[in-house]
mmCIF file with all atom_site columns, C-alpha atoms in Angstrom:
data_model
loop_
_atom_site.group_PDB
_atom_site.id
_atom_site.type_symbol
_atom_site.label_atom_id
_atom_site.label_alt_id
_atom_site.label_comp_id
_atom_site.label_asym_id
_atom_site.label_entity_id
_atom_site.label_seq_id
_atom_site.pdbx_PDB_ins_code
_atom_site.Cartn_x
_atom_site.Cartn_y
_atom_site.Cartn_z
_atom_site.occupancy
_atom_site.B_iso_or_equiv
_atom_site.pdbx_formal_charge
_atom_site.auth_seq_id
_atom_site.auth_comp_id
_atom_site.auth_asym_id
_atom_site.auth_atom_id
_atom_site.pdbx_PDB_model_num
ATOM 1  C CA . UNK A 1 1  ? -24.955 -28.490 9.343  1.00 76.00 ? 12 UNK A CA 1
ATOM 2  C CA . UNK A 1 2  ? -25.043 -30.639 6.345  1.00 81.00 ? 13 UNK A CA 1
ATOM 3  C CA . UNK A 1 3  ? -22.068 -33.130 7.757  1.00 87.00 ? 14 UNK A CA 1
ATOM 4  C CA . UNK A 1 4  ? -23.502 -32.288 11.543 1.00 89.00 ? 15 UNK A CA 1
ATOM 5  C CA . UNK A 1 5  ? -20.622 -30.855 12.852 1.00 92.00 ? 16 UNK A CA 1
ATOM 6  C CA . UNK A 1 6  ? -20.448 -28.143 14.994 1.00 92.00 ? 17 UNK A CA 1
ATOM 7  C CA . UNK A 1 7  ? -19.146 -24.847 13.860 1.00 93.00 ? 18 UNK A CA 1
ATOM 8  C CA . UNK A 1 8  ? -16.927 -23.010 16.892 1.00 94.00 ? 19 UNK A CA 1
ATOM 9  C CA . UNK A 1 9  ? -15.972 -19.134 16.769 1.00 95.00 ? 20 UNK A CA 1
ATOM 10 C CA . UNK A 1 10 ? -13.263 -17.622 19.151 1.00 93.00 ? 21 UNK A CA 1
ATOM 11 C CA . UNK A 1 11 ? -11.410 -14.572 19.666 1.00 93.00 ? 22 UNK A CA 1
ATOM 12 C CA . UNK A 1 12 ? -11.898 -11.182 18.315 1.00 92.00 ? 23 UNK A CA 1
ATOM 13 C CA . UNK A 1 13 ? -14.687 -12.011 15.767 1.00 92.00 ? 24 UNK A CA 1
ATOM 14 C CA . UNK A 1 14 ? -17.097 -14.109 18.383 1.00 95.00 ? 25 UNK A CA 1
ATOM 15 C CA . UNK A 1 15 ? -16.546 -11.151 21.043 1.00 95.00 ? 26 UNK A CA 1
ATOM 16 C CA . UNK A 1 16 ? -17.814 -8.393  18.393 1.00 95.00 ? 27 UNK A CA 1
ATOM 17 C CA . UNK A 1 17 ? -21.595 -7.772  19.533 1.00 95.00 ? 28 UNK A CA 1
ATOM 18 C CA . UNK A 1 18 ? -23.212 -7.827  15.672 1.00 94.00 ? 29 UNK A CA 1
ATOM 19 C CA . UNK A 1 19 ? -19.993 -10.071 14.325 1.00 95.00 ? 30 UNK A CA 1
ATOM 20 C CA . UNK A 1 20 ? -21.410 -12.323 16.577 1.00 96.00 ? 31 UNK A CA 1
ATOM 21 C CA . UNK A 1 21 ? -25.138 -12.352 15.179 1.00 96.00 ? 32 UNK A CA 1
ATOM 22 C CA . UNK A 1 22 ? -23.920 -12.712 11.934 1.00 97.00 ? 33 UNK A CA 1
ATOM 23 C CA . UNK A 1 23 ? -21.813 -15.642 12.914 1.00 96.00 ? 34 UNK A CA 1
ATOM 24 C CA . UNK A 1 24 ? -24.853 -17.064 14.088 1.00 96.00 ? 35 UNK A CA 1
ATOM 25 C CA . UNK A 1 25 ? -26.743 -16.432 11.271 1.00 96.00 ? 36 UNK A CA 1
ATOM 26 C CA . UNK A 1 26 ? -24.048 -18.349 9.348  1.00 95.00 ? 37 UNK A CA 1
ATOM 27 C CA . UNK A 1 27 ? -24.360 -21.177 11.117 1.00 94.00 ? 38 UNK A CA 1
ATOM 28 C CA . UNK A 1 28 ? -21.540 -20.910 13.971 1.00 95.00 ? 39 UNK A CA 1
ATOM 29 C CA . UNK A 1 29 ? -22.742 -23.020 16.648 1.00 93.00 ? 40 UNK A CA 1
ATOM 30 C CA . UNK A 1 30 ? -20.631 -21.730 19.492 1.00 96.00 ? 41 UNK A CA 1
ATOM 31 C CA . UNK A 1 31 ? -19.098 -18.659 20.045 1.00 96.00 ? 42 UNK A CA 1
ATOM 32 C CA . UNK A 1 32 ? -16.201 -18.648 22.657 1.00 96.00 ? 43 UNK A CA 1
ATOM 33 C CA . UNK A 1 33 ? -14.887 -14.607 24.112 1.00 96.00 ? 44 UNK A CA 1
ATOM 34 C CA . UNK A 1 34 ? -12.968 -13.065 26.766 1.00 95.00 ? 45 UNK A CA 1
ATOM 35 C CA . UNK A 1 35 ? -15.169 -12.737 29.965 1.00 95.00 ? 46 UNK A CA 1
ATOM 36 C CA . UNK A 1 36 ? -15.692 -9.186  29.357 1.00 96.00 ? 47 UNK A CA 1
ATOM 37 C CA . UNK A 1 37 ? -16.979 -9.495  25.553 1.00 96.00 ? 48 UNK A CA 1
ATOM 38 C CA . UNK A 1 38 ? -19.823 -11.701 27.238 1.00 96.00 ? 49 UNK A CA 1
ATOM 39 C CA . UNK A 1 39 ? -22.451 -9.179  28.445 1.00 97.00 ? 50 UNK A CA 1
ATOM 40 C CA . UNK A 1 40 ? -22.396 -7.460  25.509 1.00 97.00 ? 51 UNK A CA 1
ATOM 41 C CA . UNK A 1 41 ? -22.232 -10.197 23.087 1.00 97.00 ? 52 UNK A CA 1
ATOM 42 C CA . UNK A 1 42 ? -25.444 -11.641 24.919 1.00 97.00 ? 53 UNK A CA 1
ATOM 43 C CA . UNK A 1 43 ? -27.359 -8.902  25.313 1.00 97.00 ? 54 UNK A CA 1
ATOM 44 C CA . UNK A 1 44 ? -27.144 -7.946  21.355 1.00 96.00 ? 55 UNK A CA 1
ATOM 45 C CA . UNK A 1 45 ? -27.682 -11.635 20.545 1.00 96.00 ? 56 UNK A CA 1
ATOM 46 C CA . UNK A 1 46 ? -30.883 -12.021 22.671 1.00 97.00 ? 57 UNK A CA 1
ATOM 47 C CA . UNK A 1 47 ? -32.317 -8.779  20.312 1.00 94.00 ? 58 UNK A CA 1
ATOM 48 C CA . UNK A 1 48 ? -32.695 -11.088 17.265 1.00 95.00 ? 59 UNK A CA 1
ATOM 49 C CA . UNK A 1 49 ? -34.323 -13.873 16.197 1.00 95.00 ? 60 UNK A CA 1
ATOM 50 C CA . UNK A 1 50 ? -31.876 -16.837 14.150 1.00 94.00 ? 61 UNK A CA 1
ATOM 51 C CA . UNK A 1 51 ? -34.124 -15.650 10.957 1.00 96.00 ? 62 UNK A CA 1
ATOM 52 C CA . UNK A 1 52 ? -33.176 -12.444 12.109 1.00 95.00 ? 63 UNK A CA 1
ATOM 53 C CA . UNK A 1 53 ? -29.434 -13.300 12.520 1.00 96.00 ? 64 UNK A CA 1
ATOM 54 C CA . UNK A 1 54 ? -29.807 -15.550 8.726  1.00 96.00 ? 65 UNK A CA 1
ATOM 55 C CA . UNK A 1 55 ? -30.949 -12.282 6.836  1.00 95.00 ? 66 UNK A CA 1
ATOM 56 C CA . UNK A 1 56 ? -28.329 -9.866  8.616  1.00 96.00 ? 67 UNK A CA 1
ATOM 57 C CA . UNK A 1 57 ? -25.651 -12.904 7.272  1.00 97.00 ? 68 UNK A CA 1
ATOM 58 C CA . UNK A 1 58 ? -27.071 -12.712 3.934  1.00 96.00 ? 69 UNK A CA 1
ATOM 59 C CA . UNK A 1 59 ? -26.426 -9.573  4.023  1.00 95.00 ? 70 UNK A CA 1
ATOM 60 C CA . UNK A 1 60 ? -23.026 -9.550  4.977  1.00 96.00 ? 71 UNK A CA 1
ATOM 61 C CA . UNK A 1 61 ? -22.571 -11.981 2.220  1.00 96.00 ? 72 UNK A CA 1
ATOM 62 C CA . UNK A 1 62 ? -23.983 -10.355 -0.851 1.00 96.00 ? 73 UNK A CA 1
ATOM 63 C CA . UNK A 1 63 ? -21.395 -7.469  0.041  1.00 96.00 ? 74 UNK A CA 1
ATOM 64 C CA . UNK A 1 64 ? -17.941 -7.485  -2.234 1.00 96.00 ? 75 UNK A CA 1
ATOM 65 C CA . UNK A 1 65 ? -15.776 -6.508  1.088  1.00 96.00 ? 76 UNK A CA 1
ATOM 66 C CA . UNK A 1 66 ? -15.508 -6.521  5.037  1.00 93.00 ? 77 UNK A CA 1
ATOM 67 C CA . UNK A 1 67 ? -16.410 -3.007  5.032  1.00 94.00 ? 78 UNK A CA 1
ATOM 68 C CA . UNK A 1 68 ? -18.913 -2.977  3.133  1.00 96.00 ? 79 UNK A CA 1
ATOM 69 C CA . UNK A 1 69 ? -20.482 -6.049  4.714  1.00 96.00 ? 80 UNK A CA 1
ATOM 70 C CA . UNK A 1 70 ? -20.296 -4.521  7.982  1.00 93.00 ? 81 UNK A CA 1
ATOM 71 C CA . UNK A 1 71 ? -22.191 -1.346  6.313  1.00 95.00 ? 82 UNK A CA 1
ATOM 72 C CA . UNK A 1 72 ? -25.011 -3.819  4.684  1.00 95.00 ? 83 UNK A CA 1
ATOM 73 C CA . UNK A 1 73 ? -25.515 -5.164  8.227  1.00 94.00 ? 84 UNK A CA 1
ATOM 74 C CA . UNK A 1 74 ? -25.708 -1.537  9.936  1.00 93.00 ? 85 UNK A CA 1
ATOM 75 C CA . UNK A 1 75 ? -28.027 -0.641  7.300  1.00 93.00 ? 86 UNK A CA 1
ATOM 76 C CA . UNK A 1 76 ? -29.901 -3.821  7.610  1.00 92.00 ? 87 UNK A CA 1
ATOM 77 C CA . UNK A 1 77 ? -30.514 -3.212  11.518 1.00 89.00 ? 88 UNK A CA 1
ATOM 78 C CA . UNK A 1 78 ? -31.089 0.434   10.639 1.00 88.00 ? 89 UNK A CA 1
ATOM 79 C CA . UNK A 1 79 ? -34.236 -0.865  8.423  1.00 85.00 ? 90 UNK A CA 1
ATOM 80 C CA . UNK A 1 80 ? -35.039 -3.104  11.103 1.00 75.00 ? 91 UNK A CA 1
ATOM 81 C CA . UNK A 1 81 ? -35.385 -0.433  13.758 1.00 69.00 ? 92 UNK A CA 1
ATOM 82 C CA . UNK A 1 82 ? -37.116 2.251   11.208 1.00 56.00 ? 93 UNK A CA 1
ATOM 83 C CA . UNK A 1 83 ? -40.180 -0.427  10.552 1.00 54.00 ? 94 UNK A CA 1
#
C-alpha cells in the first residue's frame, strides 16, 4: 500500500475460503481462483468486515508456523462466533 501497488493472489491460496480473508486482511488486493473456488471464496469473504479480515491476519502472523496460524485463525473465528 505504501508504494501503491497492487498486491495479486492466485492459485491454491486465493481459492481457500479463510486463506482468502486473511489474504485480504494482509493487504492482497485481488484474489484470482478456479471458477469453482468462487462461490465459496465469496460467500466466506462477504461474512467479515476488512477490520475483521486485519485481526484474523494478525493473527495468522503472531503464530511461529502454517499450522499453527491456521489454528490462531480457527480459534479467532471460533471467539468471533461465541460473542
Amino acid at each position: 500500500h505504501a508504494a501503491s501497488k497492487p498486491v495479486g493472489v492466485c492459485g491454491e491460496a486465493a481459492a481457500d475460503p479463510l486463506l482468502a480473508v486473511v489474504l485480504v486482511g494482509l493487504g492482497a488486493t485481488s484474489l484470482s481462483m478456479t471458477p469453482a473456488a468462487l462461490a465459496g471464496v465469496r460467500a466466506e469473504l462477504l461474512k467479515h468486515t476488512r477490520a475483521d479480515a486485519e485481526k484474523l491476519a494478525a493473527a495468522a502472523l503472531q503464530a511461529p508456523s502454517a499450522a499453527a496460524a491456521k489454528k490462531a485463525v480457527e480459534n479467532a473465528l471460533s471467539a468471533e462466533g461465541a460473542a
